[in-house]
Amino acid sequence: MPAVEDKFLWGAAISAHQVEGGNFNNDWWLFEKAGMTFGEGTSHPSCDFFHHYKSDINLLGALGCNAFRFSVEWSRVVPSPGEVSAEAVEFYRDLIFSLRASQITPLVTLHHFTNPVWVAEAGGWENEGTVDSFLHFVETVVGEFGEEVYWWLTVNEPNVLLLLGYLLAYWPPLVRNVIRFRRALRNLIEAHRRAYDLIHQLDSSCAVGFAHNMTIFEPWRTALDKVSSQAHDYLWNKLLLDKTRDKLDFLGVNYYTRQRVSFPLKTFPHPEKRVGFAEWEEYPAGLYRCLKRVKKNYQLPVLVTEYGMPHGLKVNPVEYLQKGWGFLKNAMREGCDVRGFFYWSLLDNFEWREGLAVRFGLYKVNFNSQERTLREVGRQYAKLIEQIGLDA
Ligand code: BGC
């Protein structure tokens, strides 16, 4: 990997559909319109990042961050097959230039859970043709912004997308079918592999990875629980990495939690360590274990592309951040090649099926007035960045 961008990246992350507002042309908006989200709110206007990005960049800079992870919304840039929206391209160009003008390094995700309606209607990730459609989008984005962007993530958490979309019928396209799951898995792997080659072909100075949700699985009690836990671990953590290892310059690690496993397929948090969201357990040490594992088995540089906790639940996001940083530091001392850390998330935003109720922001957002207020976790993050500095 070329050592062009060798300073430690301290950042925060967002994704287009969760913050921009106005994304009316993708499968998630159809899902929301059909009343499928719980709790209050939809993705529009959310934090209306589309109109507030300049001031939000200032908020990011005020924390001392020197990097920003965001995604480019496929349905905005390519609203119908073959059509490229000049307005959307201009929006992302100005976003990237504004970041660069503030000495903030962009980390760009090309797919963060949403598909354009025309892609979803053609069968989404089950359709082999979606790989070509995605590559056309990738070619457009990298052609426009390749000179300004060094760090690319092809796909965000393909394991989460596949599990919730194709096995648990919890997210669009609401499928519960192993054969259809396998088809989507194969196409997503292919999409990453070919996007990796394409980005390198178009841009000689870049680093390409994907954002992998890594979770610790631990057997609950019995030997059978252990077998089941190993199977979960293989499917969740290992499979995608093994299939893409030769097409990765670095790995994005999104870390949140540990799961206990009992035979045959049950996963759950330790009853005393429940966070109160998404069956998560409070287990910051898992970050250390994931980083050590990537070093041992894959020898890849890592960006921690997501880490954080929601507010108002049983875990304190400030403590979770401080503990997480401690574990990350230990991993680095023991030789893990970590190049950056991105807190999830810069702003409260649209938390998918859970709507606007679950709030992860370093800044609290009033979704009516669009006012942003720095939270304690934001203050502590800024302090941490100041103490450690950019040489980490
Ligand atoms: C996703 C984000 C999401 C976060 C918190 C990650 O799995 O990439 O989009 O908001 O977790 O649930």
CSV table of C-alpha atoms and ligand atoms in Angstrom, one decimal:
chain,number,residue,atom,x,y,z
A,1,MET,CA,0.0,0.0,0.0
A,2,PRO,CA,1.5,3.4,-1.0
A,3,ALA,CA,2.4,5.5,2.1
A,4,VAL,CA,0.8,8.6,0.7
A,5,GLU,CA,-1.5,9.2,3.6
A,6,ASP,CA,0.6,8.1,6.6
A,7,LYS,CA,-0.8,10.2,9.4
A,8,PHE,CA,-3.1,8.5,11.9
A,9,LEU,CA,-6.7,9.2,10.9
A,10,TRP,CA,-9.0,10.4,13.6
A,11,GLY,CA,-12.5,10.6,12.2
A,12,ALA,CA,-16.2,10.2,12.5
A,13,ALA,CA,-18.5,8.3,10.2
A,14,ILE,CA,-21.9,8.7,8.6
A,15,SER,CA,-23.7,7.1,5.7
A,16,ALA,CA,-25.7,8.9,3.0
A,17,HIS,CA,-29.2,7.6,3.6
A,18,GLN,CA,-28.9,8.0,7.3
A,19,VAL,CA,-28.1,11.7,7.3
A,20,GLU,CA,-28.7,13.4,3.9
A,21,GLY,CA,-32.4,13.5,3.7
A,22,GLY,CA,-34.2,13.5,0.4
A,23,ASN,CA,-33.1,10.1,-0.8
A,24,PHE,CA,-36.5,9.1,-2.3
A,25,ASN,CA,-35.2,6.9,-5.0
A,26,ASN,CA,-33.9,3.8,-3.1
A,27,ASP,CA,-35.2,0.6,-1.7
A,28,TRP,CA,-35.0,1.9,1.9
A,29,TRP,CA,-37.3,4.8,1.2
A,30,LEU,CA,-39.9,2.4,-0.3
A,31,PHE,CA,-39.5,0.3,2.8
A,32,GLU,CA,-40.0,3.4,5.0
A,33,LYS,CA,-43.0,4.6,3.0
A,34,ALA,CA,-44.6,1.2,3.5
A,35,GLY,CA,-44.5,1.8,7.2
A,36,MET,CA,-41.9,-0.8,8.0
A,37,THR,CA,-39.8,1.2,10.4
A,38,PHE,CA,-40.4,1.2,14.2
A,39,GLY,CA,-40.5,4.2,16.4
A,40,GLU,CA,-40.5,7.8,15.2
A,41,GLY,CA,-39.2,9.2,12.0
A,42,THR,CA,-38.0,8.4,8.6
A,43,SER,CA,-34.8,9.1,6.7
A,44,HIS,CA,-36.2,12.4,5.5
A,45,PRO,CA,-35.1,15.0,6.5
A,46,SER,CA,-33.1,13.2,9.2
A,47,CYS,CA,-30.2,15.7,9.8
A,48,ASP,CA,-30.6,17.2,6.4
A,49,PHE,CA,-26.8,16.8,5.8
A,50,PHE,CA,-27.5,17.6,2.1
A,51,HIS,CA,-28.0,21.2,3.1
A,52,HIS,CA,-25.8,21.4,6.2
A,53,TYR,CA,-22.6,19.6,5.1
A,54,LYS,CA,-20.4,22.7,5.2
A,55,SER,CA,-21.3,23.5,8.8
A,56,ASP,CA,-21.2,19.8,9.7
A,57,ILE,CA,-17.6,19.7,8.4
A,58,ASN,CA,-16.8,22.6,10.7
A,59,LEU,CA,-18.3,20.7,13.6
A,60,LEU,CA,-16.1,17.7,12.7
A,61,GLY,CA,-13.0,19.9,12.5
A,62,ALA,CA,-13.8,21.5,15.8
A,63,LEU,CA,-13.3,18.1,17.4
A,64,GLY,CA,-9.8,17.9,16.0
A,65,CYS,CA,-10.7,15.2,13.5
A,66,ASN,CA,-8.6,15.0,10.4
A,67,ALA,CA,-10.7,12.4,8.5
A,68,PHE,CA,-14.3,11.8,7.6
A,69,ARG,CA,-16.1,8.6,6.5
A,70,PHE,CA,-19.2,9.1,4.4
A,71,SER,CA,-20.9,7.2,1.6
A,72,VAL,CA,-22.0,8.2,-1.9
A,73,GLU,CA,-25.6,7.5,-2.5
A,74,TRP,CA,-25.9,5.3,-5.6
A,75,SER,CA,-29.5,6.3,-6.3
A,76,ARG,CA,-28.7,10.0,-6.2
A,77,VAL,CA,-25.8,9.6,-8.7
A,78,VAL,CA,-27.4,7.1,-11.0
A,79,PRO,CA,-31.2,7.7,-10.7
A,80,SER,CA,-32.0,5.5,-13.6
A,81,PRO,CA,-30.0,3.0,-15.7
A,82,GLY,CA,-27.1,4.7,-17.4
A,83,GLU,CA,-28.2,8.2,-16.3
A,84,VAL,CA,-25.7,10.3,-14.2
A,85,SER,CA,-27.1,13.2,-12.2
A,86,ALA,CA,-24.9,16.3,-12.6
A,87,GLU,CA,-26.4,17.8,-9.5
A,88,ALA,CA,-25.5,14.8,-7.4
A,89,VAL,CA,-22.0,14.7,-8.7
A,90,GLU,CA,-21.6,18.4,-7.9
A,91,PHE,CA,-22.9,17.8,-4.3
A,92,TYR,CA,-20.3,15.1,-3.6
A,93,ARG,CA,-17.5,17.1,-5.4
A,94,ASP,CA,-18.2,20.1,-3.2
A,95,LEU,CA,-18.3,17.9,-0.1
A,96,ILE,CA,-14.9,16.4,-1.0
A,97,PHE,CA,-13.4,19.8,-1.8
A,98,SER,CA,-14.8,21.3,1.4
A,99,LEU,CA,-13.1,18.5,3.3
A,100,ARG,CA,-9.8,18.9,1.6
A,101,ALA,CA,-10.0,22.7,2.2
A,102,SER,CA,-10.3,21.9,5.9
A,103,GLN,CA,-7.4,19.4,5.8
A,104,ILE,CA,-9.8,16.5,6.4
A,105,THR,CA,-9.1,13.2,4.6
A,106,PRO,CA,-12.1,11.7,3.0
A,107,LEU,CA,-12.8,7.9,3.4
A,108,VAL,CA,-15.5,7.1,0.8
A,109,THR,CA,-17.9,4.2,1.1
A,110,LEU,CA,-19.5,3.2,-2.3
A,111,HIS,CA,-22.3,1.1,-1.0
A,112,HIS,CA,-23.9,1.5,2.5
A,113,PHE,CA,-27.0,-0.7,2.5
A,114,THR,CA,-29.2,1.1,0.0
A,115,ASN,CA,-29.9,0.2,-3.7
A,116,PRO,CA,-31.5,2.5,-6.3
A,117,VAL,CA,-35.2,1.5,-6.9
A,118,TRP,CA,-34.3,0.4,-10.4
A,119,VAL,CA,-31.7,-1.9,-9.1
A,120,ALA,CA,-34.0,-3.4,-6.4
A,121,GLU,CA,-36.7,-3.8,-9.0
A,122,ALA,CA,-34.3,-5.8,-11.2
A,123,GLY,CA,-33.7,-8.2,-8.4
A,124,GLY,CA,-31.1,-6.4,-6.2
A,125,TRP,CA,-28.0,-8.4,-5.2
A,126,GLU,CA,-29.7,-11.6,-6.3
A,127,ASN,CA,-29.3,-10.5,-9.9
A,128,GLU,CA,-25.9,-11.0,-11.4
A,129,GLY,CA,-26.4,-7.9,-13.6
A,130,THR,CA,-26.4,-5.8,-10.4
A,131,VAL,CA,-22.6,-6.3,-10.3
A,132,ASP,CA,-22.2,-4.6,-13.7
A,133,SER,CA,-24.6,-1.8,-12.6
A,134,PHE,CA,-22.6,-1.3,-9.5
A,135,LEU,CA,-19.3,-1.2,-11.4
A,136,HIS,CA,-20.7,1.5,-13.7
A,137,PHE,CA,-21.5,3.6,-10.6
A,138,VAL,CA,-18.0,2.9,-9.2
A,139,GLU,CA,-16.4,3.9,-12.4
A,140,THR,CA,-18.4,7.2,-12.4
A,141,VAL,CA,-17.5,8.1,-8.8
A,142,VAL,CA,-13.9,7.1,-9.1
A,143,GLY,CA,-13.6,8.9,-12.5
A,144,GLU,CA,-15.0,12.1,-10.9
A,145,PHE,CA,-13.2,12.0,-7.5
A,146,GLY,CA,-10.3,9.6,-7.8
A,147,GLU,CA,-7.7,12.4,-7.7
A,148,GLU,CA,-9.0,13.7,-4.4
A,149,VAL,CA,-9.7,10.4,-2.7
A,150,TYR,CA,-7.1,7.9,-1.4
A,151,TRP,CA,-9.2,5.6,0.8
A,152,TRP,CA,-12.1,3.7,-0.7
A,153,LEU,CA,-14.5,1.2,0.9
A,154,THR,CA,-16.4,-0.8,-1.7
A,155,VAL,CA,-19.3,-2.2,0.5
A,156,ASN,CA,-20.3,-1.6,4.1
A,157,GLU,CA,-20.9,-4.7,6.1
A,158,PRO,CA,-22.0,-7.2,3.5
A,159,ASN,CA,-22.5,-9.7,6.3
A,160,VAL,CA,-25.1,-7.5,8.0
A,161,LEU,CA,-26.8,-6.7,4.7
A,162,LEU,CA,-27.0,-10.4,3.8
A,163,LEU,CA,-28.2,-11.7,7.2
A,164,LEU,CA,-30.9,-9.0,7.8
A,165,GLY,CA,-32.0,-8.9,4.1
A,166,TYR,CA,-31.9,-12.5,3.0
A,167,LEU,CA,-32.0,-14.8,6.1
A,168,LEU,CA,-33.9,-12.9,8.8
A,169,ALA,CA,-36.3,-11.0,6.6
A,170,TYR,CA,-35.7,-7.9,8.8
A,171,TRP,CA,-34.5,-5.4,6.2
A,172,PRO,CA,-35.3,-5.1,2.5
A,173,PRO,CA,-35.8,-7.2,0.5
A,174,LEU,CA,-37.4,-9.1,3.4
A,175,VAL,CA,-36.2,-12.5,2.3
A,176,ARG,CA,-35.8,-15.7,4.4
A,177,ASN,CA,-34.2,-18.1,1.9
A,178,VAL,CA,-30.8,-19.8,1.9
A,179,ILE,CA,-30.6,-20.2,-1.8
A,180,ARG,CA,-31.4,-16.6,-2.4
A,181,PHE,CA,-28.9,-15.6,0.4
A,182,ARG,CA,-26.2,-17.6,-1.3
A,183,ARG,CA,-26.9,-15.9,-4.7
A,184,ALA,CA,-26.7,-12.4,-3.1
A,185,LEU,CA,-23.5,-13.5,-1.2
A,186,ARG,CA,-21.8,-14.6,-4.4
A,187,ASN,CA,-22.7,-11.4,-6.2
A,188,LEU,CA,-21.6,-9.1,-3.4
A,189,ILE,CA,-18.2,-10.9,-3.2
A,190,GLU,CA,-17.9,-10.5,-7.0
A,191,ALA,CA,-18.9,-6.8,-6.7
A,192,HIS,CA,-16.1,-6.2,-4.2
A,193,ARG,CA,-13.5,-8.1,-6.1
A,194,ARG,CA,-14.2,-6.4,-9.5
A,195,ALA,CA,-14.6,-3.0,-7.9
A,196,TYR,CA,-11.2,-3.4,-6.3
A,197,ASP,CA,-9.6,-4.1,-9.7
A,198,LEU,CA,-11.5,-1.3,-11.4
A,199,ILE,CA,-10.6,1.3,-8.8
A,200,HIS,CA,-6.9,0.4,-9.1
A,201,GLN,CA,-7.1,0.6,-12.8
A,202,LEU,CA,-8.7,4.1,-12.7
A,203,ASP,CA,-6.6,5.4,-9.8
A,204,SER,CA,-2.9,4.6,-9.3
A,205,SER,CA,-2.7,6.0,-5.8
A,206,CYS,CA,-5.4,4.6,-3.7
A,207,ALA,CA,-6.2,2.0,-1.0
A,208,VAL,CA,-9.3,-0.2,-1.3
A,209,GLY,CA,-11.0,-2.3,1.3
A,210,PHE,CA,-14.5,-3.0,2.6
A,211,ALA,CA,-16.0,-2.3,6.0
A,212,HIS,CA,-16.4,-5.6,7.8
A,213,ASN,CA,-18.7,-6.0,10.8
A,214,MET,CA,-16.6,-8.2,13.2
A,215,THR,CA,-18.4,-9.7,16.2
A,216,ILE,CA,-17.0,-11.9,18.9
A,217,PHE,CA,-19.0,-15.2,19.2
A,218,GLU,CA,-18.7,-17.2,22.4
A,219,PRO,CA,-20.3,-20.6,23.2
A,220,TRP,CA,-22.8,-20.3,26.0
A,221,ARG,CA,-22.3,-23.7,27.8
A,222,THR,CA,-22.1,-27.0,26.1
A,223,ALA,CA,-19.9,-28.7,23.5
A,224,LEU,CA,-22.7,-28.3,20.9
A,225,ASP,CA,-22.9,-24.6,21.7
A,226,LYS,CA,-19.2,-24.5,20.9
A,227,VAL,CA,-19.8,-26.1,17.5
A,228,SER,CA,-22.6,-23.6,16.7
A,229,SER,CA,-20.4,-20.7,17.9
A,230,GLN,CA,-17.6,-21.8,15.5
A,231,ALA,CA,-20.1,-22.0,12.7
A,232,HIS,CA,-21.4,-18.5,13.4
A,233,ASP,CA,-17.8,-17.2,13.6
A,234,TYR,CA,-17.0,-18.8,10.2
A,235,LEU,CA,-20.0,-17.4,8.5
A,236,TRP,CA,-19.9,-14.0,10.1
A,237,ASN,CA,-16.2,-13.1,10.5
A,238,LYS,CA,-14.2,-15.4,8.3
A,239,LEU,CA,-16.0,-16.3,5.1
A,240,LEU,CA,-16.0,-12.9,3.4
A,241,LEU,CA,-12.4,-12.2,4.4
A,242,ASP,CA,-11.2,-15.5,3.0
A,243,LYS,CA,-13.0,-14.8,-0.3
A,244,THR,CA,-11.6,-11.3,-0.7
A,245,ARG,CA,-8.2,-11.4,1.0
A,246,ASP,CA,-6.3,-11.1,-2.3
A,247,LYS,CA,-8.3,-8.0,-3.2
A,248,LEU,CA,-7.8,-5.9,-0.1
A,249,ASP,CA,-5.2,-3.2,0.6
A,250,PHE,CA,-6.6,-2.7,4.1
A,251,LEU,CA,-9.6,-3.9,6.1
A,252,GLY,CA,-12.3,-1.6,7.6
A,253,VAL,CA,-13.3,-3.0,10.9
A,254,ASN,CA,-16.7,-2.0,12.3
A,255,TYR,CA,-16.8,-3.3,15.9
A,256,TYR,CA,-19.7,-3.1,18.3
A,257,THR,CA,-20.3,-6.3,20.3
A,258,ARG,CA,-20.1,-9.9,21.4
A,259,GLN,CA,-22.7,-12.6,21.0
A,260,ARG,CA,-23.3,-15.7,23.1
A,261,VAL,CA,-24.3,-18.7,21.1
A,262,SER,CA,-26.4,-21.8,22.0
A,263,PHE,CA,-27.1,-24.8,19.8
A,264,PRO,CA,-28.5,-24.9,17.2
A,265,LEU,CA,-28.7,-21.2,16.1
A,266,LYS,CA,-29.5,-18.9,19.0
A,267,THR,CA,-27.4,-15.8,19.5
A,268,PHE,CA,-27.9,-13.5,22.5
A,269,PRO,CA,-26.1,-11.1,24.8
A,270,HIS,CA,-25.0,-12.1,28.3
A,271,PRO,CA,-28.1,-11.2,30.4
A,272,GLU,CA,-26.1,-9.0,32.7
A,273,LYS,CA,-24.3,-7.1,30.0
A,274,ARG,CA,-27.2,-6.1,27.8
A,275,VAL,CA,-26.9,-2.7,26.1
A,276,GLY,CA,-30.6,-2.5,25.4
A,277,PHE,CA,-30.3,-2.2,21.6
A,278,ALA,CA,-30.0,-4.8,18.9
A,279,GLU,CA,-29.2,-7.7,21.3
A,280,TRP,CA,-25.8,-6.1,21.9
A,281,GLU,CA,-23.6,-6.7,24.9
A,282,GLU,CA,-21.1,-4.3,26.3
A,283,TYR,CA,-17.7,-5.7,25.4
A,284,PRO,CA,-15.1,-3.2,24.3
A,285,ALA,CA,-12.3,-5.8,24.7
A,286,GLY,CA,-13.7,-7.4,21.6
A,287,LEU,CA,-12.1,-4.7,19.5
A,288,TYR,CA,-8.6,-5.8,20.7
A,289,ARG,CA,-9.4,-9.4,19.9
A,290,CYS,CA,-10.6,-8.6,16.4
A,291,LEU,CA,-7.5,-6.5,15.6
A,292,LYS,CA,-5.2,-9.2,16.8
A,293,ARG,CA,-7.1,-11.7,14.7
A,294,VAL,CA,-6.8,-9.6,11.6
A,295,LYS,CA,-3.0,-9.3,12.2
A,296,LYS,CA,-2.5,-13.0,12.9
A,297,ASN,CA,-4.6,-14.4,10.1
A,298,TYR,CA,-4.6,-11.8,7.4
A,299,GLN,CA,-1.7,-9.4,8.0
A,300,LEU,CA,-3.7,-6.4,6.8
A,301,PRO,CA,-3.5,-2.7,7.7
A,302,VAL,CA,-6.8,-1.7,9.4
A,303,LEU,CA,-8.9,1.3,9.7
A,304,VAL,CA,-11.5,1.0,12.6
A,305,THR,CA,-14.3,2.3,10.4
A,306,GLU,CA,-17.0,2.2,13.1
A,307,TYR,CA,-17.1,2.1,16.9
A,308,GLY,CA,-19.6,3.7,19.3
A,309,MET,CA,-22.7,3.2,21.4
A,310,PRO,CA,-26.1,4.7,21.5
A,311,HIS,CA,-27.1,7.2,24.2
A,312,GLY,CA,-29.6,6.7,27.0
A,313,LEU,CA,-29.2,3.0,27.3
A,314,LYS,CA,-27.5,0.8,29.8
A,315,VAL,CA,-24.0,1.6,28.5
A,316,ASN,CA,-22.2,4.9,28.9
A,317,PRO,CA,-20.8,5.9,25.4
A,318,VAL,CA,-18.0,7.9,27.0
A,319,GLU,CA,-16.7,4.9,29.0
A,320,TYR,CA,-17.2,2.7,26.0
A,321,LEU,CA,-15.0,5.1,23.9
A,322,GLN,CA,-12.3,5.3,26.6
A,323,LYS,CA,-12.2,1.6,27.1
A,324,GLY,CA,-12.2,1.0,23.3
A,325,TRP,CA,-9.3,3.4,22.8
A,326,GLY,CA,-7.3,1.5,25.6
A,327,PHE,CA,-7.8,-1.8,23.9
A,328,LEU,CA,-6.9,-0.3,20.5
A,329,LYS,CA,-3.7,1.1,21.9
A,330,ASN,CA,-2.8,-2.2,23.4
A,331,ALA,CA,-3.4,-3.9,20.0
A,332,MET,CA,-1.2,-1.3,18.3
A,333,ARG,CA,1.6,-1.8,20.9
A,334,GLU,CA,1.4,-5.5,20.1
A,335,GLY,CA,2.0,-4.8,16.4
A,336,CYS,CA,-1.4,-4.4,14.9
A,337,ASP,CA,-1.2,-2.0,12.0
A,338,VAL,CA,-4.1,0.4,12.7
A,339,ARG,CA,-4.1,3.5,10.6
A,340,GLY,CA,-7.2,5.2,11.9
A,341,PHE,CA,-10.3,5.3,14.0
A,342,PHE,CA,-13.7,6.5,13.0
A,343,TYR,CA,-16.4,7.1,15.7
A,344,TRP,CA,-19.9,6.1,14.8
A,345,SER,CA,-21.4,8.6,14.4
A,346,LEU,CA,-20.7,12.3,13.9
A,347,LEU,CA,-24.5,13.1,14.2
A,348,ASP,CA,-27.6,11.4,15.5
A,349,ASN,CA,-29.3,10.0,12.4
A,350,PHE,CA,-31.7,7.6,10.9
A,351,GLU,CA,-30.9,4.2,12.5
A,352,TRP,CA,-32.5,2.0,9.8
A,353,ARG,CA,-35.5,0.0,11.0
A,354,GLU,CA,-35.3,1.7,14.4
A,355,GLY,CA,-35.9,5.1,12.9
A,356,LEU,CA,-34.7,8.2,14.7
A,357,ALA,CA,-35.0,6.9,18.2
A,358,VAL,CA,-31.6,5.3,18.6
A,359,ARG,CA,-29.0,8.1,18.8
A,360,PHE,CA,-25.3,7.5,18.3
A,361,GLY,CA,-24.1,11.1,17.7
A,362,LEU,CA,-21.1,12.9,19.0
A,363,TYR,CA,-23.5,15.8,18.3
A,364,LYS,CA,-27.1,15.6,19.4
A,365,VAL,CA,-29.5,16.6,16.6
A,366,ASN,CA,-32.9,18.3,16.9
A,367,PHE,CA,-34.5,16.9,13.8
A,368,ASN,CA,-37.1,19.7,13.7
A,369,SER,CA,-34.8,22.7,14.1
A,370,GLN,CA,-31.7,21.0,12.8
A,371,GLU,CA,-29.8,22.4,15.7
A,372,ARG,CA,-26.6,20.4,16.7
A,373,THR,CA,-25.4,20.2,20.3
A,374,LEU,CA,-22.0,18.7,21.3
A,375,ARG,CA,-22.5,15.8,23.7
A,376,GLU,CA,-20.1,14.7,26.5
A,377,VAL,CA,-18.8,11.9,24.3
A,378,GLY,CA,-17.9,14.5,21.7
A,379,ARG,CA,-16.0,16.5,24.2
A,380,GLN,CA,-14.2,13.5,25.4
A,381,TYR,CA,-13.4,12.4,21.9
A,382,ALA,CA,-11.9,15.8,21.1
A,383,LYS,CA,-9.8,15.5,24.3
A,384,LEU,CA,-8.5,12.1,23.4
A,385,ILE,CA,-7.5,13.4,19.9
A,386,GLU,CA,-5.8,16.3,21.5
A,387,GLN,CA,-3.9,14.2,24.0
A,388,ILE,CA,-2.8,11.5,21.6
A,389,GLY,CA,-2.2,13.8,18.6
A,390,LEU,CA,-2.0,12.8,15.0
A,391,ASP,CA,1.1,10.6,15.3
A,392,ALA,CA,-0.8,8.0,17.5
B,1,BGC,C1,-23.9,0.3,10.3
B,1,BGC,C2,-24.5,1.6,10.5
B,1,BGC,C3,-25.4,1.6,11.7
B,1,BGC,C4,-24.6,1.2,12.9
B,1,BGC,C5,-25.3,1.2,14.2
B,1,BGC,C6,-23.5,-0.4,11.5
B,1,BGC,O1,-23.8,-1.8,11.4
B,1,BGC,O2,-22.9,0.3,9.3
B,1,BGC,O3,-25.2,2.0,9.3
B,1,BGC,O4,-26.1,2.8,11.9
B,1,BGC,O5,-24.1,-0.1,12.7
B,1,BGC,O6,-26.3,0.2,14.3
